[in-house]
XYZ file of C-alpha atoms in Angstrom:
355
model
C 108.622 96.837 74.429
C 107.138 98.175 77.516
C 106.093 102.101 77.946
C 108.876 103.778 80.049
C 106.768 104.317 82.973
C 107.805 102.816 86.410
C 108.653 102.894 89.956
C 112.321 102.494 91.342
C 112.756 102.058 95.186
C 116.108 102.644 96.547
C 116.184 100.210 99.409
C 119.715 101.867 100.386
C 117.874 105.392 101.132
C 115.661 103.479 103.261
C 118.550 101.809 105.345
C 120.408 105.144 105.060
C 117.002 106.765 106.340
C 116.305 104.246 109.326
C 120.114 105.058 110.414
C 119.307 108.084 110.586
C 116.054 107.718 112.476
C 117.938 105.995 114.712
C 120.584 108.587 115.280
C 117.639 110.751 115.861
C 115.912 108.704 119.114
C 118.828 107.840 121.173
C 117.668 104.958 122.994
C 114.604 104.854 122.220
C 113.095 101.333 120.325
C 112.128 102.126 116.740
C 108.861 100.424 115.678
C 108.824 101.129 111.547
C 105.488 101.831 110.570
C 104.931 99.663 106.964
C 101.062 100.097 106.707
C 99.520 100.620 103.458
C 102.073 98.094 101.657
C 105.331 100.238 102.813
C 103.466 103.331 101.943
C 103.293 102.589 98.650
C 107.044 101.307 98.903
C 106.277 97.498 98.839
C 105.507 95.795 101.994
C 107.784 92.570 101.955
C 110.658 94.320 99.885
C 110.801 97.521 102.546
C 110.522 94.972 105.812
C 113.014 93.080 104.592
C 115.546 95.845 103.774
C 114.855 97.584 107.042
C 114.390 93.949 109.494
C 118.335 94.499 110.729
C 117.813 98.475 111.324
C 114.975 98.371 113.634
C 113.049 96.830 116.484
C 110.035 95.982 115.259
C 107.220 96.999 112.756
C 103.891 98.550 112.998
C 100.903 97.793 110.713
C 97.379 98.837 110.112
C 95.473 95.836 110.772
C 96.012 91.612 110.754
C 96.065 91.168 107.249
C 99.054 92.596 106.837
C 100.561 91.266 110.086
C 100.169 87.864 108.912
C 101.957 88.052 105.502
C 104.620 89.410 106.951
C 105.186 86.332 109.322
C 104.302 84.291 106.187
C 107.438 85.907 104.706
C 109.736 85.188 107.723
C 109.774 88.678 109.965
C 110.094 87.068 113.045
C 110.142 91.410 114.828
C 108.089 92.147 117.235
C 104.661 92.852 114.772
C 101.838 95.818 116.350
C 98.597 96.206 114.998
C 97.672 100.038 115.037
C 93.803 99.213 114.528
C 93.636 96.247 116.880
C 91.263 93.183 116.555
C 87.610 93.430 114.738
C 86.552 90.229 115.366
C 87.484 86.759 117.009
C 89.019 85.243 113.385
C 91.763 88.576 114.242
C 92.222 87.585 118.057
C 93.271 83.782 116.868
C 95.981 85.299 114.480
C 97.118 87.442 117.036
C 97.536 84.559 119.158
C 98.953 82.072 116.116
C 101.192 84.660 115.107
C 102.363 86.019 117.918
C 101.161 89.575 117.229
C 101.220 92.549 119.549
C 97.759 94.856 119.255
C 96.488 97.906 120.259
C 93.328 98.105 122.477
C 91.401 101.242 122.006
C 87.973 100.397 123.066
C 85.982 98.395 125.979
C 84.726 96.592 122.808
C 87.817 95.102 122.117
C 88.541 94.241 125.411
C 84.960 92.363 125.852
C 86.526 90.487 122.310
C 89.509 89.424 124.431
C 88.003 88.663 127.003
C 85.250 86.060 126.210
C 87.947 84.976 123.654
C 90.183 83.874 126.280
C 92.868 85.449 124.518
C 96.339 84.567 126.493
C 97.791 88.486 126.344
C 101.502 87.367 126.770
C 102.747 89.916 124.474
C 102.746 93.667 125.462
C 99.084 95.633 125.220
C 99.328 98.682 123.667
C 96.883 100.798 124.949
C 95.642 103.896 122.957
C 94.963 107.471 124.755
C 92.775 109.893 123.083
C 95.072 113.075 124.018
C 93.024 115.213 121.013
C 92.583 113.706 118.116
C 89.023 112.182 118.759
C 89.449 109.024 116.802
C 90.395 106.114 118.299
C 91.324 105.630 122.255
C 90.202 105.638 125.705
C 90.506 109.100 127.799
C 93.051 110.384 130.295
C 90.795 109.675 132.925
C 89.879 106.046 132.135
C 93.332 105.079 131.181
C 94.008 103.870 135.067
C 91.389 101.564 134.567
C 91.853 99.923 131.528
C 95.092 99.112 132.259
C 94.211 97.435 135.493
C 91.601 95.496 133.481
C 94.213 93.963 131.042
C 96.650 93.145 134.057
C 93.769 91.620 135.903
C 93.174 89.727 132.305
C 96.820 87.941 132.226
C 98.623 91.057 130.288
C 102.106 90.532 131.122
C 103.115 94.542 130.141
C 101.282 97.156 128.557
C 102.659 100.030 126.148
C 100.576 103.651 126.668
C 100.326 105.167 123.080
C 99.264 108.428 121.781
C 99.350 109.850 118.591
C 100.139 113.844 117.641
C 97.282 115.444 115.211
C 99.952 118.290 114.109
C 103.140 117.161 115.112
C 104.543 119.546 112.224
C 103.513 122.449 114.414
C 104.852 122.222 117.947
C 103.632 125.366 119.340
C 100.366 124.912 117.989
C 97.333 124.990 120.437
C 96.255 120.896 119.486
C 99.513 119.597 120.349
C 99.910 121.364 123.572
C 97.203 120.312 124.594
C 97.747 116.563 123.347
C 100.984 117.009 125.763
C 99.289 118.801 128.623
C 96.623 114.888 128.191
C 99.704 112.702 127.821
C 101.543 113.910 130.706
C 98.683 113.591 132.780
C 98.216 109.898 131.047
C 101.647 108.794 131.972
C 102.101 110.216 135.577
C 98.997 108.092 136.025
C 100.514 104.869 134.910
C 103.294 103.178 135.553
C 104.009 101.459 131.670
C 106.696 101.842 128.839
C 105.245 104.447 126.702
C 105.331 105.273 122.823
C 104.207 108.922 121.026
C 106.114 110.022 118.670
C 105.481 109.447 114.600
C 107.817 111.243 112.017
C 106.470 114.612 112.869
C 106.817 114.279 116.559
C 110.473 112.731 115.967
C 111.749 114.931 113.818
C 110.246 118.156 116.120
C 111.107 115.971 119.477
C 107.602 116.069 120.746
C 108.592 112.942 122.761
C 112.156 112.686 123.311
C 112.008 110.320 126.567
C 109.394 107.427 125.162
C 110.532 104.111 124.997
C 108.935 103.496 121.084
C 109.134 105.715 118.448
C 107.131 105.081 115.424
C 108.651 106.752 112.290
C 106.705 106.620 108.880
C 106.886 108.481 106.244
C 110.404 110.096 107.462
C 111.566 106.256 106.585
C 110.645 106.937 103.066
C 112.390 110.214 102.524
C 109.039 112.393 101.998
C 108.548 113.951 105.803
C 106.778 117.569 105.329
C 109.832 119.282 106.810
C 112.978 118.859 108.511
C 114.039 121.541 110.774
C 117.195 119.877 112.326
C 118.306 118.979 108.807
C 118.656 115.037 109.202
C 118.852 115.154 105.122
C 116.401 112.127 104.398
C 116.436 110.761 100.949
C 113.532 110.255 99.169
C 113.085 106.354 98.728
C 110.401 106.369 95.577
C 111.484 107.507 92.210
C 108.261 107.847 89.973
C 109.915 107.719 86.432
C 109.232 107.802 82.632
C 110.015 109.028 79.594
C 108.960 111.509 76.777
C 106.597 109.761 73.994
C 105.629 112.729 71.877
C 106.515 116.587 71.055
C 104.855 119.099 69.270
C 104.488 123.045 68.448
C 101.217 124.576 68.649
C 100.685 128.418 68.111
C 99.220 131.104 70.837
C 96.005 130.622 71.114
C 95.862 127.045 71.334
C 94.565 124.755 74.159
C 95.847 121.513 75.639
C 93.927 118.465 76.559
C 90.420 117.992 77.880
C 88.085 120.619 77.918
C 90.811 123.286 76.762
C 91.552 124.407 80.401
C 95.055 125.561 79.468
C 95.686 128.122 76.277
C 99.444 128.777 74.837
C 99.653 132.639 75.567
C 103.039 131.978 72.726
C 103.812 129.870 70.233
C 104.811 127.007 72.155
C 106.285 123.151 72.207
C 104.527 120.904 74.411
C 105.696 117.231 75.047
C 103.291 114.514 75.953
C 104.524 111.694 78.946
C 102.819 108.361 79.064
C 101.117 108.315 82.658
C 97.918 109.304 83.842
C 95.400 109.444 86.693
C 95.324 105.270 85.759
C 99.002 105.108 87.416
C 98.158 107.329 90.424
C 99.513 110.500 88.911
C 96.648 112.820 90.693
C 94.109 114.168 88.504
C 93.809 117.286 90.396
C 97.198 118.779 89.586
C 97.256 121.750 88.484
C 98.452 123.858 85.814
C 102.118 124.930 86.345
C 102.853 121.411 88.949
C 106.504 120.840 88.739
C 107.502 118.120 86.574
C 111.335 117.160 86.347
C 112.724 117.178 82.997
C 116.400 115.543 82.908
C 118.106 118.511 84.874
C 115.032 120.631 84.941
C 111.683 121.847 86.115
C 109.030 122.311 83.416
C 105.188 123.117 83.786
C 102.501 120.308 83.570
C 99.899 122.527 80.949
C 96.359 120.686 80.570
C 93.813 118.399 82.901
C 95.916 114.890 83.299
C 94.655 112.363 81.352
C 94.022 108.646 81.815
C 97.500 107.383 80.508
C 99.045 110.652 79.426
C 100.076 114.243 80.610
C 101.320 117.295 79.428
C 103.978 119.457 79.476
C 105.068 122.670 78.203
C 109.080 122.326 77.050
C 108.976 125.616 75.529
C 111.932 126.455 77.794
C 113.481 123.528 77.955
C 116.305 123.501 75.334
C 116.853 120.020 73.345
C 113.921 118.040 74.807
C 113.308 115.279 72.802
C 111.117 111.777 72.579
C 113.334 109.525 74.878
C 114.648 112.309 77.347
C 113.957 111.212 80.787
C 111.107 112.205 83.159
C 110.572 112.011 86.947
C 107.234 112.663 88.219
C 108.530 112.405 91.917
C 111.551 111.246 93.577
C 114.986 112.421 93.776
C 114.857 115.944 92.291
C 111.171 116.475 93.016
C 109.546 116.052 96.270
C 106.029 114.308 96.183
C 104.806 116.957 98.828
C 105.668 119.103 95.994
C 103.536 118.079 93.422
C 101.015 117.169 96.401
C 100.756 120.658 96.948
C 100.038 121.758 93.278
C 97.065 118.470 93.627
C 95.395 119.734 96.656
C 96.121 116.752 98.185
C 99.507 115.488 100.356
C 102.026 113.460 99.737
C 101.435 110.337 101.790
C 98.148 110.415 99.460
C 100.144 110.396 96.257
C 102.133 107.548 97.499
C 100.343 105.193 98.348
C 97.227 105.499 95.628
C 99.934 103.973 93.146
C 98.394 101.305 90.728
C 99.033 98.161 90.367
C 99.872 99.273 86.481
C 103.494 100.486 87.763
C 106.039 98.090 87.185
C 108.263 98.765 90.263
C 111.965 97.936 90.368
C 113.612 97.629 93.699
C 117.841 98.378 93.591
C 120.222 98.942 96.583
């Protein structure tokens, strides 16, 4: 028999989600970002649920790109990072990919590839964030370099550092850089991610570019559009027992019973993706309940002080994440965040995908 431990993705949240994304941009085209295998989610299994909801998908790099084609997404396909090298520009131009540009690099690569740019350029402004993109200023340029290169459109892109904070001093001055970007260029335009949607940071762009708000696990949601969390992270109790005050739980005794107390043990670990760094206290879901994780999280196993919980037993049911507990939750008891704990899931996981 397997252990109890798996994933269950409800592909009807994410098509419930994606309506509501949509509801959310008005006219705007909605490019679903499905990087880093659906966020965890399942690449295929997500971009086939959500291929009649939305306009087109966005991915981190050609590797990804190209399976999806391979599985018969026949969307409009964006590579956030671009080409590296010329084996990248041929699949872009076999496949039929769209791709950002965010350096004179990359345009040298196209360029003495001979790369036939009949699908839209995106082209990447550096409005803040200081990662990836050309400035305000050179913008003009680069744009009339890819036109005088064969590109039949291009798409101006930006991307929020703290979109969850609209007033804060980064993102007005991201906007303050984009407006000055896009009064500068005449081009379809695309800013927003989930933050920036759900706080309408860029209500008049032509692509929006939700993420993790497709998955139910956004860090807020001010204007209540009620997303459902997608990922259920489930198992079961294996193992119960009372130990008196005084006692300490798992490695290297870091939490003592202050009572007599019952602790149940739950078969997954750091070796599924549960985060070693939670916490004593993190949140675990207990059937209709909340109950403290007690000890450092093992390998395989955790623990859990029932103490409170009335008529726990080995077999009630467990969920680590999902439904009844957000992952930004626990995320925040792991010093970590929840797109982390997401998509650091291993391959261990059996995952079960229902509608």
């Amino acid at each position: 028999m397997p252990r109890p431990t798996s994933l269950s993705i409800d592909l009807n949240a994410l098509s419930n989600n994606a309506a509501t994304t949509r509801r959310l941009v008005g006219n705007s085209k909605i490019l679903a970002s499905v990087k880093a295998n659906a966020y965890g989610h399942g690449l295929t299994r997500c971009s086939e649920a959500l291929n009649q909801k939305v306009d087109g998908f966005a991915v981190a790099f050609c590797e990804e790109a190209v399976l999806l084609r391979q599985q018969g997404i026949t969307l409009p396909l964006l590579l956030l990072e671009g080409p590296f090298d010329r084996e990248d520009v041929d699949a872009i131009k076999e496949y039929d990919l769209m791709m950002v540009v965010h350096s004179h690099h990359q345009i040298e690569l196209l360029q003495k590839s001979a790369c036939p740019l009949t699908s839209p350029v995106w082209i990447k402004i550096d409005t803040g964030m200081h990662r990836l993109g050309f400035s305000p200023a050179e913008a003009p340029s680069v744009a009339q370099r890819l036109h005088e290169m064969g590109a039949s459109s291009t798409i101006l892109m930006t991307h929020y550092g703290e979109g969850e904070e609209p007033a804060s001093a980064l993102t007005q001055e991201q906007q303050r850089a984009w407006q000055t970007s896009t009064h500068s260029i005449t081009s379809a335009t695309s800013a927003a991610n989930s933050a920036a949607i759900i706080n309408t940071l860029a209500p008049n762009t032509d692509w929006m570019r939700p993420g993790i708000m497709l998955y139910g696990a956004a860090h807020s949601d001010p204007i209540g559009a009620s997303l459902e969390a997608v990922m259920s992270f489930r198992s079961e109790v294996m193992a119960m027992r009372h130990i008196l005050a005084g006692d300490t739980v798992g490695y290297g005794g870091r939490w003592r019973a202050q009572r007599d107390s019952t602790i149940a043990t739950i078969p997954v670990g750091y070796g599924d993706g549960y985060p070693r760094g939670a916490e004593d206290g993190t949140p675990v879901w207990l059937q209709h309940q909340c109950v403290p994780l007690v000890g450092r999280v093992s390998m395989d196993m955790i623990t859990v002080d029932v103490t409170d919980f009335a008529g726990c037993h080995i077999g009630t049911s467990v969920e680590l994440w999902g439904k009844h507990l957000s992952v930004n939750e626990v995320a925040k008891h792991s010093g970590t965040i929840g797109y982390e704990l997401l998509t650091r899931l291993t391959g261990r996981v059996p995952v079960n995908y229902h509608l």
